[in-house]
Amino acid sequence: MDLRIKNVRKDFDLTPALHDVSLDIASGELVALVGPSGSGKTTLLRLIAGLEQPNAGTVYFGQDDASRLSVQDRQVGFVFQHYALFKHMTVLQNVGFGLTVRPRGKRPTAREINERARSLIELVQLAGFEDRYPSQLSGGQRQRVALARAMAIEPKVLLLDEPFGALDAQVRKDLRRWLRELHDVTGHTTVFVTHDQEEAMELADRVVVMSRGRIEQVGAPDAIYDTPASAFVHRFIGESVELPVYIEGGMIRLDGIAIPLSAADEPDGPAALVFRPYDVAIDEVDRATYPGIAATVVASRWHGRGRRLELAVGAGGHSMEIDLPPDVAPPVDSTLSVWPTRWTLYRPSGASLSHPTPAAAASMVSPIQQMAVAQ
Ligand SMILES: Nc1ncnc2c1ncn2[C@@H]1O[C@H](COP(=O)(O)OP(=O)(O)OP(=O)(O)O)[C@@H](O)[C@H]1O
Ligand SMILES: [Mg+2]
């Protein structure tokens, strides 16, 4: 089932929780909504489910204006953020519940309900647990029951609001992989809310980044990561270094000192220089062929498969963390010259000026190797 959200606004007590949100979701897609707390993720999900009505705009299910469909007619399977199974019902009864409460004409027979519930329990890998009560299950098992229960009504759309929120990291990872596989089997159109950006990036066909009731960017995970549309997305998805700079006559200055990046044709004024921690080249200051940003090593530690340096930058008390290959180990207190090799300037107006691969970047890579040899 295609979903189309068109110019939707939702106010609570006159305060907008969603402003003019538009989003198209194709049938069978797995879409993740991410964003900070309060950005409107649950509200958007509840609007799709029909649990809230928009103040303006329309939600379409296929060609149908969903405002004409009741919650039941939308056939939405929903796993809530703070989900509770029915404590007094077994796993089998919980999963079959949505079918047993259907109006008489649409209700399958008891036997059909039983069969469907059992096959779903098998699908979520809980065969043998049919007669247990929720209190006799682990958190991850309960979430899987909740998913089976949401799927029992044969939903056209599956809406999951932080279904793994309360679980520990390893269980989340297992369930994440499992949910992706399950989606590939069932093919339900799925909208999944998480504030774990890693979870969204790993799981989703497309990621929707929300902030303050607006959609900041929609795209495939790698597109969002590689070409963030705003400073907010750059900060929110993946790690980033951010330095406050000032543009003057096409030069970029940090604490008044020009750095070797140019912003030709950019109007004068403040900007944020943003880059990924590993998109840097370094050299020792007194040898630097390209005078970069002067920075002093404050700390150096192992990080993943490389080394992370904590640096004090310039005179303005700024700091940044950069990632280097493991064999590059400038000592603490040494001073380095650092260049971003791939960077973006964000202006306060929201406009951005991107520099994916500046011409000089290729020649800046060599100092890293020189330094590795020198150590
Ligand atoms: N029933 C309500 N009455 C009043 N305000 C509400 C209501 N539901 C949500 N809001 C407000 O709308 C905004 C968006 O809330 P929402 O629950 O959609 O955020 P969220 O992105 O799901 O956040 P979280 O990650 O914390 O779950 C928040 O400012 C919230 O306080
Ligand atoms: Mg929420």
mmCIF file of N, CA and C in Angstrom, residues 244-371:
data_model
loop_
_atom_site.group_PDB
_atom_site.id
_atom_site.type_symbol
_atom_site.label_atom_id
_atom_site.label_comp_id
_atom_site.label_asym_id
_atom_site.label_seq_id
_atom_site.Cartn_x
_atom_site.Cartn_y
_atom_site.Cartn_z
ATOM 1 N N PRO A 244 33.523 27.098 14.292
ATOM 2 C CA PRO A 244 32.916 28.368 13.883
ATOM 3 C C PRO A 244 33.948 29.207 13.141
ATOM 4 N N VAL A 245 33.668 29.553 11.909
ATOM 5 C CA VAL A 245 34.633 30.325 11.110
ATOM 6 C C VAL A 245 33.975 31.604 10.624
ATOM 7 N N TYR A 246 34.797 32.436 10.010
ATOM 8 C CA TYR A 246 34.290 33.686 9.449
ATOM 9 C C TYR A 246 34.824 33.821 8.033
ATOM 10 N N ILE A 247 33.938 34.132 7.112
ATOM 11 C CA ILE A 247 34.369 34.269 5.714
ATOM 12 C C ILE A 247 34.578 35.753 5.415
ATOM 13 N N GLU A 248 35.732 36.026 4.824
ATOM 14 C CA GLU A 248 36.057 37.427 4.522
ATOM 15 C C GLU A 248 36.807 37.465 3.203
ATOM 16 N N GLY A 249 36.218 38.058 2.211
ATOM 17 C CA GLY A 249 36.860 38.172 0.893
ATOM 18 C C GLY A 249 37.225 36.812 0.311
ATOM 19 N N GLY A 250 36.391 35.810 0.549
ATOM 20 C CA GLY A 250 36.642 34.482 -0.011
ATOM 21 C C GLY A 250 37.595 33.648 0.822
ATOM 22 N N MET A 251 38.196 34.255 1.854
ATOM 23 C CA MET A 251 39.089 33.498 2.753
ATOM 24 C C MET A 251 38.260 33.012 3.947
ATOM 25 N N ILE A 252 38.690 31.867 4.492
ATOM 26 C CA ILE A 252 38.006 31.346 5.675
ATOM 27 C C ILE A 252 38.928 31.539 6.870
ATOM 28 N N ARG A 253 38.437 32.235 7.865
ATOM 29 C CA ARG A 253 39.265 32.516 9.044
ATOM 30 C C ARG A 253 38.709 31.825 10.272
ATOM 31 N N LEU A 254 39.635 31.266 11.057
ATOM 32 C CA LEU A 254 39.285 30.681 12.346
ATOM 33 C C LEU A 254 40.023 31.493 13.398
ATOM 34 N N ASP A 255 39.301 32.085 14.301
ATOM 35 C CA ASP A 255 39.894 32.981 15.308
ATOM 36 C C ASP A 255 40.780 34.038 14.643
ATOM 37 N N GLY A 256 40.351 34.538 13.511
ATOM 38 C CA GLY A 256 41.073 35.611 12.842
ATOM 39 C C GLY A 256 42.182 35.137 11.922
ATOM 40 N N ILE A 257 42.572 33.861 12.025
ATOM 41 C CA ILE A 257 43.686 33.369 11.204
ATOM 42 C C ILE A 257 43.140 32.625 9.986
ATOM 43 N N ALA A 258 43.668 32.980 8.805
ATOM 44 C CA ALA A 258 43.185 32.338 7.584
ATOM 45 C C ALA A 258 43.590 30.869 7.572
ATOM 46 N N ILE A 259 42.698 30.001 7.156
ATOM 47 C CA ILE A 259 43.023 28.581 7.015
ATOM 48 C C ILE A 259 43.011 28.246 5.519
ATOM 49 N N PRO A 260 43.680 27.168 5.123
ATOM 50 C CA PRO A 260 43.912 26.947 3.697
ATOM 51 C C PRO A 260 42.732 26.314 2.958
ATOM 52 N N LEU A 261 41.584 26.898 3.156
ATOM 53 C CA LEU A 261 40.398 26.466 2.411
ATOM 54 C C LEU A 261 39.802 27.759 1.871
ATOM 55 N N SER A 262 39.226 27.695 0.713
ATOM 56 C CA SER A 262 38.696 28.953 0.204
ATOM 57 C C SER A 262 37.198 28.852 -0.025
ATOM 58 N N ALA A 263 36.569 29.987 0.040
ATOM 59 C CA ALA A 263 35.132 30.080 -0.171
ATOM 60 C C ALA A 263 34.901 31.226 -1.140
ATOM 61 N N ALA A 264 35.494 31.091 -2.314
ATOM 62 C CA ALA A 264 35.401 32.156 -3.314
ATOM 63 C C ALA A 264 33.935 32.432 -3.621
ATOM 64 N N ASP A 265 33.616 33.666 -3.830
ATOM 65 C CA ASP A 265 32.263 34.114 -4.200
ATOM 66 C C ASP A 265 31.243 34.002 -3.069
ATOM 67 N N GLU A 266 31.695 33.575 -1.891
ATOM 68 C CA GLU A 266 30.758 33.522 -0.771
ATOM 69 C C GLU A 266 30.711 34.886 -0.104
ATOM 70 N N PRO A 267 29.528 35.366 0.243
ATOM 71 C CA PRO A 267 29.467 36.655 0.945
ATOM 72 C C PRO A 267 30.163 36.584 2.306
ATOM 73 N N ASP A 268 30.687 37.702 2.743
ATOM 74 C CA ASP A 268 31.332 37.766 4.058
ATOM 75 C C ASP A 268 30.332 37.435 5.159
ATOM 76 N N GLY A 269 30.849 36.861 6.258
ATOM 77 C CA GLY A 269 29.981 36.600 7.407
ATOM 78 C C GLY A 269 30.319 35.277 8.055
ATOM 79 N N PRO A 270 29.636 34.985 9.171
ATOM 80 C CA PRO A 270 29.947 33.767 9.918
ATOM 81 C C PRO A 270 29.450 32.504 9.203
ATOM 82 N N ALA A 271 30.099 31.386 9.494
ATOM 83 C CA ALA A 271 29.699 30.095 8.924
ATOM 84 C C ALA A 271 30.178 29.002 9.868
ATOM 85 N N ALA A 272 29.645 27.813 9.684
ATOM 86 C CA ALA A 272 30.150 26.650 10.424
ATOM 87 C C ALA A 272 30.890 25.773 9.422
ATOM 88 N N LEU A 273 32.133 25.438 9.764
ATOM 89 C CA LEU A 273 32.920 24.521 8.935
ATOM 90 C C LEU A 273 32.713 23.127 9.526
ATOM 91 N N VAL A 274 32.153 22.209 8.727
ATOM 92 C CA VAL A 274 31.782 20.896 9.258
ATOM 93 C C VAL A 274 32.426 19.800 8.409
ATOM 94 N N PHE A 275 33.010 18.813 9.064
ATOM 95 C CA PHE A 275 33.595 17.679 8.334
ATOM 96 C C PHE A 275 33.575 16.425 9.211
ATOM 97 N N ARG A 276 33.766 15.272 8.565
ATOM 98 C CA ARG A 276 33.811 14.015 9.308
ATOM 99 C C ARG A 276 35.181 13.893 9.977
ATOM 100 N N PRO A 277 35.263 13.235 11.131
ATOM 101 C CA PRO A 277 36.532 13.171 11.868
ATOM 102 C C PRO A 277 37.671 12.524 11.065
ATOM 103 N N TYR A 278 37.313 11.665 10.092
ATOM 104 C CA TYR A 278 38.375 10.980 9.337
ATOM 105 C C TYR A 278 38.698 11.675 8.022
ATOM 106 N N ASP A 279 37.946 12.704 7.665
ATOM 107 C CA ASP A 279 38.226 13.412 6.407
ATOM 108 C C ASP A 279 39.253 14.509 6.638
ATOM 109 N N VAL A 280 40.443 14.104 7.105
ATOM 110 C CA VAL A 280 41.482 15.092 7.403
ATOM 111 C C VAL A 280 42.843 14.580 6.937
ATOM 112 N N ALA A 281 43.729 15.512 6.689
ATOM 113 C CA ALA A 281 45.140 15.197 6.503
ATOM 114 C C ALA A 281 45.904 16.000 7.553
ATOM 115 N N ILE A 282 47.064 15.470 7.981
ATOM 116 C CA ILE A 282 47.835 16.192 9.007
ATOM 117 C C ILE A 282 49.306 16.239 8.620
ATOM 118 N N ASP A 283 50.010 17.173 9.223
ATOM 119 C CA ASP A 283 51.465 17.196 9.118
ATOM 120 C C ASP A 283 51.997 17.897 10.372
ATOM 121 N N GLU A 284 53.285 17.720 10.621
ATOM 122 C CA GLU A 284 53.890 18.465 11.717
ATOM 123 C C GLU A 284 53.958 19.915 11.290
ATOM 124 N N VAL A 285 53.718 20.821 12.231
ATOM 125 C CA VAL A 285 53.583 22.229 11.877
ATOM 126 C C VAL A 285 54.834 22.791 11.208
ATOM 127 N N ASP A 286 56.007 22.492 11.732
ATOM 128 C CA ASP A 286 57.200 23.143 11.190
ATOM 129 C C ASP A 286 57.589 22.591 9.822
ATOM 130 N N ARG A 287 56.968 21.485 9.397
ATOM 131 C CA ARG A 287 57.298 20.909 8.104
ATOM 132 C C ARG A 287 56.190 21.125 7.088
ATOM 133 N N ALA A 288 55.100 21.685 7.576
ATOM 134 C CA ALA A 288 53.902 21.668 6.755
ATOM 135 C C ALA A 288 54.093 22.408 5.442
ATOM 136 N N THR A 289 53.798 21.713 4.387
ATOM 137 C CA THR A 289 53.859 22.329 3.076
ATOM 138 C C THR A 289 52.654 23.241 2.904
ATOM 139 N N TYR A 290 51.516 22.781 3.395
ATOM 140 C CA TYR A 290 50.300 23.580 3.348
ATOM 141 C C TYR A 290 49.985 23.986 4.767
ATOM 142 N N PRO A 291 50.137 25.253 5.125
ATOM 143 C CA PRO A 291 49.795 25.608 6.505
ATOM 144 C C PRO A 291 48.318 25.360 6.761
ATOM 145 N N GLY A 292 48.017 24.449 7.663
ATOM 146 C CA GLY A 292 46.626 24.081 7.931
ATOM 147 C C GLY A 292 46.138 24.745 9.205
ATOM 148 N N ILE A 293 45.218 24.106 9.859
ATOM 149 C CA ILE A 293 44.717 24.608 11.130
ATOM 150 C C ILE A 293 45.683 24.112 12.204
ATOM 151 N N ALA A 294 46.268 25.035 12.959
ATOM 152 C CA ALA A 294 47.215 24.623 14.000
ATOM 153 C C ALA A 294 46.440 24.040 15.176
ATOM 154 N N ALA A 295 46.878 22.863 15.635
ATOM 155 C CA ALA A 295 46.156 22.197 16.715
ATOM 156 C C ALA A 295 47.131 21.412 17.580
ATOM 157 N N THR A 296 46.885 21.399 18.882
ATOM 158 C CA THR A 296 47.752 20.690 19.813
ATOM 159 C C THR A 296 47.080 19.404 20.277
ATOM 160 N N VAL A 297 47.860 18.328 20.301
ATOM 161 C CA VAL A 297 47.295 17.033 20.702
ATOM 162 C C VAL A 297 47.077 17.028 22.221
ATOM 163 N N VAL A 298 45.849 16.826 22.619
ATOM 164 C CA VAL A 298 45.507 16.788 24.047
ATOM 165 C C VAL A 298 45.455 15.336 24.519
ATOM 166 N N ALA A 299 44.929 14.464 23.689
ATOM 167 C CA ALA A 299 44.832 13.045 24.061
ATOM 168 C C ALA A 299 44.808 12.219 22.789
ATOM 169 N N SER A 300 45.227 10.969 22.939
ATOM 170 C CA SER A 300 45.298 10.069 21.791
ATOM 171 C C SER A 300 44.882 8.697 22.293
ATOM 172 N N ARG A 301 43.904 8.087 21.645
ATOM 173 C CA ARG A 301 43.448 6.781 22.138
ATOM 174 C C ARG A 301 42.973 5.909 20.985
ATOM 175 N N TRP A 302 42.904 4.619 21.233
ATOM 176 C CA TRP A 302 42.384 3.691 20.237
ATOM 177 C C TRP A 302 40.907 3.916 20.069
ATOM 178 N N HIS A 303 40.470 3.812 18.823
ATOM 179 C CA HIS A 303 39.060 4.049 18.536
ATOM 180 C C HIS A 303 38.703 3.176 17.360
ATOM 181 N N GLY A 304 37.909 2.169 17.588
ATOM 182 C CA GLY A 304 37.587 1.240 16.507
ATOM 183 C C GLY A 304 38.870 0.611 16.006
ATOM 184 N N ARG A 305 39.134 0.772 14.699
ATOM 185 C CA ARG A 305 40.351 0.169 14.157
ATOM 186 C C ARG A 305 41.422 1.206 13.916
ATOM 187 N N GLY A 306 41.237 2.396 14.432
ATOM 188 C CA GLY A 306 42.231 3.445 14.210
ATOM 189 C C GLY A 306 42.568 4.165 15.497
ATOM 190 N N ARG A 307 42.951 5.408 15.331
ATOM 191 C CA ARG A 307 43.340 6.215 16.469
ATOM 192 C C ARG A 307 42.522 7.483 16.463
ATOM 193 N N ARG A 308 42.066 7.885 17.623
ATOM 194 C CA ARG A 308 41.331 9.143 17.714
ATOM 195 C C ARG A 308 42.161 10.140 18.499
ATOM 196 N N LEU A 309 42.335 11.316 17.906
ATOM 197 C CA LEU A 309 43.075 12.376 18.579
ATOM 198 C C LEU A 309 42.113 13.447 19.052
ATOM 199 N N GLU A 310 42.320 13.875 20.274
ATOM 200 C CA GLU A 310 41.578 15.026 20.779
ATOM 201 C C GLU A 310 42.518 16.213 20.661
ATOM 202 N N LEU A 311 42.058 17.248 19.984
ATOM 203 C CA LEU A 311 42.942 18.381 19.683
ATOM 204 C C LEU A 311 42.376 19.677 20.230
ATOM 205 N N ALA A 312 43.285 20.526 20.725
ATOM 206 C CA ALA A 312 42.905 21.904 21.064
ATOM 207 C C ALA A 312 43.257 22.760 19.857
ATOM 208 N N VAL A 313 42.303 23.569 19.430
ATOM 209 C CA VAL A 313 42.460 24.273 18.152
ATOM 210 C C VAL A 313 42.602 25.765 18.354
ATOM 211 N N GLY A 314 43.625 26.339 17.741
ATOM 212 C CA GLY A 314 43.763 27.788 17.640
ATOM 213 C C GLY A 314 43.710 28.488 18.984
ATOM 214 N N ALA A 315 43.403 29.791 18.906
ATOM 215 C CA ALA A 315 43.451 30.612 20.109
ATOM 216 C C ALA A 315 42.084 30.721 20.778
ATOM 217 N N GLY A 316 41.062 30.257 20.125
ATOM 218 C CA GLY A 316 39.707 30.530 20.615
ATOM 219 C C GLY A 316 39.139 29.479 21.550
ATOM 220 N N GLY A 317 39.975 28.552 22.006
ATOM 221 C CA GLY A 317 39.497 27.541 22.942
ATOM 222 C C GLY A 317 38.623 26.484 22.291
ATOM 223 N N HIS A 318 38.719 26.332 20.967
ATOM 224 C CA HIS A 318 37.934 25.286 20.302
ATOM 225 C C HIS A 318 38.633 23.947 20.449
ATOM 226 N N SER A 319 37.861 22.892 20.264
ATOM 227 C CA SER A 319 38.484 21.572 20.268
ATOM 228 C C SER A 319 37.864 20.742 19.157
ATOM 229 N N MET A 320 38.586 19.713 18.739
ATOM 230 C CA MET A 320 38.006 18.789 17.762
ATOM 231 C C MET A 320 38.610 17.412 17.973
ATOM 232 N N GLU A 321 37.889 16.408 17.505
ATOM 233 C CA GLU A 321 38.394 15.041 17.561
ATOM 234 C C GLU A 321 38.524 14.549 16.131
ATOM 235 N N ILE A 322 39.691 14.019 15.802
ATOM 236 C CA ILE A 322 39.894 13.497 14.446
ATOM 237 C C ILE A 322 40.338 12.046 14.515
ATOM 238 N N ASP A 323 40.105 11.319 13.433
ATOM 239 C CA ASP A 323 40.468 9.898 13.373
ATOM 240 C C ASP A 323 41.602 9.705 12.372
ATOM 241 N N LEU A 324 42.605 8.940 12.787
ATOM 242 C CA LEU A 324 43.764 8.678 11.941
ATOM 243 C C LEU A 324 43.999 7.178 11.857
ATOM 244 N N PRO A 325 44.756 6.750 10.864
ATOM 245 C CA PRO A 325 45.105 5.322 10.833
ATOM 246 C C PRO A 325 45.897 4.956 12.096
ATOM 247 N N PRO A 326 45.842 3.685 12.504
ATOM 248 C CA PRO A 326 46.442 3.303 13.787
ATOM 249 C C PRO A 326 47.948 3.554 13.872
ATOM 250 N N ASP A 327 48.634 3.526 12.717
ATOM 251 C CA ASP A 327 50.084 3.670 12.768
ATOM 252 C C ASP A 327 50.530 5.126 12.778
ATOM 253 N N VAL A 328 49.594 6.062 12.723
ATOM 254 C CA VAL A 328 49.956 7.486 12.818
ATOM 255 C C VAL A 328 49.708 7.908 14.260
ATOM 256 N N ALA A 329 50.793 8.207 14.996
ATOM 257 C CA ALA A 329 50.625 8.442 16.428
ATOM 258 C C ALA A 329 51.377 9.683 16.890
ATOM 259 N N PRO A 330 50.894 10.860 16.534
ATOM 260 C CA PRO A 330 51.568 12.059 17.014
ATOM 261 C C PRO A 330 51.477 12.113 18.542
ATOM 262 N N PRO A 331 52.579 12.441 19.224
ATOM 263 C CA PRO A 331 52.542 12.413 20.692
ATOM 264 C C PRO A 331 51.679 13.529 21.290
ATOM 265 N N VAL A 332 51.218 13.274 22.505
ATOM 266 C CA VAL A 332 50.463 14.286 23.248
ATOM 267 C C VAL A 332 51.354 15.520 23.412
ATOM 268 N N ASP A 333 50.756 16.694 23.311
ATOM 269 C CA ASP A 333 51.418 18.007 23.414
ATOM 270 C C ASP A 333 52.102 18.440 22.117
ATOM 271 N N SER A 334 52.204 17.541 21.123
ATOM 272 C CA SER A 334 52.803 17.996 19.868
ATOM 273 C C SER A 334 51.784 18.867 19.126
ATOM 274 N N THR A 335 52.309 19.713 18.256
ATOM 275 C CA THR A 335 51.429 20.602 17.499
ATOM 276 C C THR A 335 51.378 20.140 16.050
ATOM 277 N N LEU A 336 50.196 20.100 15.524
ATOM 278 C CA LEU A 336 49.985 19.597 14.168
ATOM 279 C C LEU A 336 49.361 20.676 13.301
ATOM 280 N N SER A 337 49.485 20.419 12.022
ATOM 281 C CA SER A 337 48.759 21.220 11.062
ATOM 282 C C SER A 337 47.701 20.290 10.467
ATOM 283 N N VAL A 338 46.454 20.702 10.511
ATOM 284 C CA VAL A 338 45.349 19.817 10.115
ATOM 285 C C VAL A 338 44.547 20.461 8.984
ATOM 286 N N TRP A 339 44.220 19.689 7.933
ATOM 287 C CA TRP A 339 43.324 20.171 6.877
ATOM 288 C C TRP A 339 42.159 19.227 6.709
ATOM 289 N N PRO A 340 40.980 19.747 6.669
ATOM 290 C CA PRO A 340 39.869 18.911 6.217
ATOM 291 C C PRO A 340 40.045 18.650 4.721
ATOM 292 N N THR A 341 39.858 17.410 4.298
ATOM 293 C CA THR A 341 39.981 17.088 2.870
ATOM 294 C C THR A 341 38.615 17.059 2.198
ATOM 295 N N ARG A 342 37.579 17.003 2.982
ATOM 296 C CA ARG A 342 36.219 16.982 2.450
ATOM 297 C C ARG A 342 35.381 17.694 3.491
ATOM 298 N N TRP A 343 34.765 18.781 3.099
ATOM 299 C CA TRP A 343 34.150 19.635 4.112
ATOM 300 C C TRP A 343 32.982 20.398 3.534
ATOM 301 N N THR A 344 32.183 20.953 4.439
ATOM 302 C CA THR A 344 31.034 21.761 4.038
ATOM 303 C C THR A 344 30.962 22.987 4.928
ATOM 304 N N LEU A 345 30.615 24.101 4.313
ATOM 305 C CA LEU A 345 30.357 25.310 5.091
ATOM 306 C C LEU A 345 28.855 25.508 5.177
ATOM 307 N N TYR A 346 28.364 25.716 6.356
ATOM 308 C CA TYR A 346 26.945 26.024 6.512
ATOM 309 C C TYR A 346 26.810 27.463 6.961
ATOM 310 N N ARG A 347 25.959 28.186 6.267
ATOM 311 C CA ARG A 347 25.724 29.591 6.621
ATOM 312 C C ARG A 347 24.526 29.666 7.553
ATOM 313 N N PRO A 348 24.477 30.695 8.395
ATOM 314 C CA PRO A 348 23.352 30.807 9.324
ATOM 315 C C PRO A 348 22.000 30.833 8.599
ATOM 316 N N SER A 349 21.993 31.276 7.356
ATOM 317 C CA SER A 349 20.742 31.325 6.591
ATOM 318 C C SER A 349 20.216 29.925 6.280
ATOM 319 N N GLY A 350 21.071 28.912 6.474
ATOM 320 C CA GLY A 350 20.657 27.552 6.144
ATOM 321 C C GLY A 350 21.275 27.084 4.836
ATOM 322 N N ALA A 351 21.811 28.024 4.051
ATOM 323 C CA ALA A 351 22.438 27.625 2.791
ATOM 324 C C ALA A 351 23.743 26.899 3.079
ATOM 325 N N SER A 352 24.117 25.979 2.215
ATOM 326 C CA SER A 352 25.375 25.281 2.445
ATOM 327 C C SER A 352 26.235 25.333 1.205
ATOM 328 N N LEU A 353 27.517 25.249 1.411
ATOM 329 C CA LEU A 353 28.491 25.301 0.335
ATOM 330 C C LEU A 353 29.354 24.069 0.515
ATOM 331 N N SER A 354 29.221 23.144 -0.397
ATOM 332 C CA SER A 354 29.847 21.838 -0.203
ATOM 333 C C SER A 354 31.148 21.709 -0.958
ATOM 334 N N HIS A 355 32.095 21.053 -0.364
ATOM 335 C CA HIS A 355 33.385 20.805 -1.024
ATOM 336 C C HIS A 355 33.742 19.342 -0.893
ATOM 337 N N PRO A 356 33.133 18.505 -1.714
ATOM 338 C CA PRO A 356 33.361 17.066 -1.571
ATOM 339 C C PRO A 356 34.823 16.694 -1.764
ATOM 340 N N THR A 357 35.451 17.186 -2.825
ATOM 341 C CA THR A 357 36.854 16.854 -3.036
ATOM 342 C C THR A 357 37.578 18.078 -3.587
ATOM 343 N N PRO A 358 38.036 18.953 -2.719
ATOM 344 C CA PRO A 358 38.749 20.120 -3.206
ATOM 345 C C PRO A 358 39.979 19.706 -4.004
ATOM 346 N N ALA A 359 40.326 20.501 -4.976
ATOM 347 C CA ALA A 359 41.398 20.132 -5.905
ATOM 348 C C ALA A 359 42.686 19.771 -5.173
ATOM 349 N N ALA A 360 42.985 20.489 -4.110
ATOM 350 C CA ALA A 360 44.258 20.266 -3.431
ATOM 351 C C ALA A 360 44.238 19.038 -2.521
ATOM 352 N N ALA A 361 43.067 18.482 -2.310
ATOM 353 C CA ALA A 361 42.960 17.423 -1.299
ATOM 354 C C ALA A 361 43.852 16.230 -1.603
ATOM 355 N N ALA A 362 43.916 15.848 -2.870
ATOM 356 C CA ALA A 362 44.690 14.655 -3.211
ATOM 357 C C ALA A 362 46.140 14.805 -2.772
ATOM 358 N N SER A 363 46.703 15.982 -2.994
ATOM 359 C CA SER A 363 48.103 16.167 -2.631
ATOM 360 C C SER A 363 48.282 16.321 -1.125
ATOM 361 N N MET A 364 47.188 16.495 -0.402
ATOM 362 C CA MET A 364 47.311 16.643 1.049
ATOM 363 C C MET A 364 47.339 15.291 1.748
ATOM 364 N N VAL A 365 47.091 14.257 1.034
ATOM 365 C CA VAL A 365 47.031 12.937 1.670
ATOM 366 C C VAL A 365 48.430 12.468 2.045
ATOM 367 N N SER A 366 49.412 12.854 1.236
ATOM 368 C CA SER A 366 50.752 12.336 1.469
ATOM 369 C C SER A 366 51.333 12.645 2.857
ATOM 370 N N PRO A 367 51.076 13.817 3.462
ATOM 371 C CA PRO A 367 51.680 14.049 4.773
ATOM 372 C C PRO A 367 51.348 12.966 5.801
ATOM 373 N N ILE A 368 50.180 12.347 5.694
ATOM 374 C CA ILE A 368 49.838 11.283 6.646
ATOM 375 C C ILE A 368 50.855 10.158 6.528
ATOM 376 N N GLN A 369 51.125 9.766 5.289
ATOM 377 C CA GLN A 369 52.066 8.672 5.101
ATOM 378 C C GLN A 369 53.473 9.074 5.549
ATOM 379 N N GLN A 370 53.873 10.290 5.214
ATOM 380 C CA GLN A 370 55.188 10.753 5.652
ATOM 381 C C GLN A 370 55.320 10.641 7.162
ATOM 382 N N MET A 371 54.253 11.046 7.823
ATOM 383 C CA MET A 371 54.282 11.055 9.270
ATOM 384 C C MET A 371 54.355 9.634 9.815
#
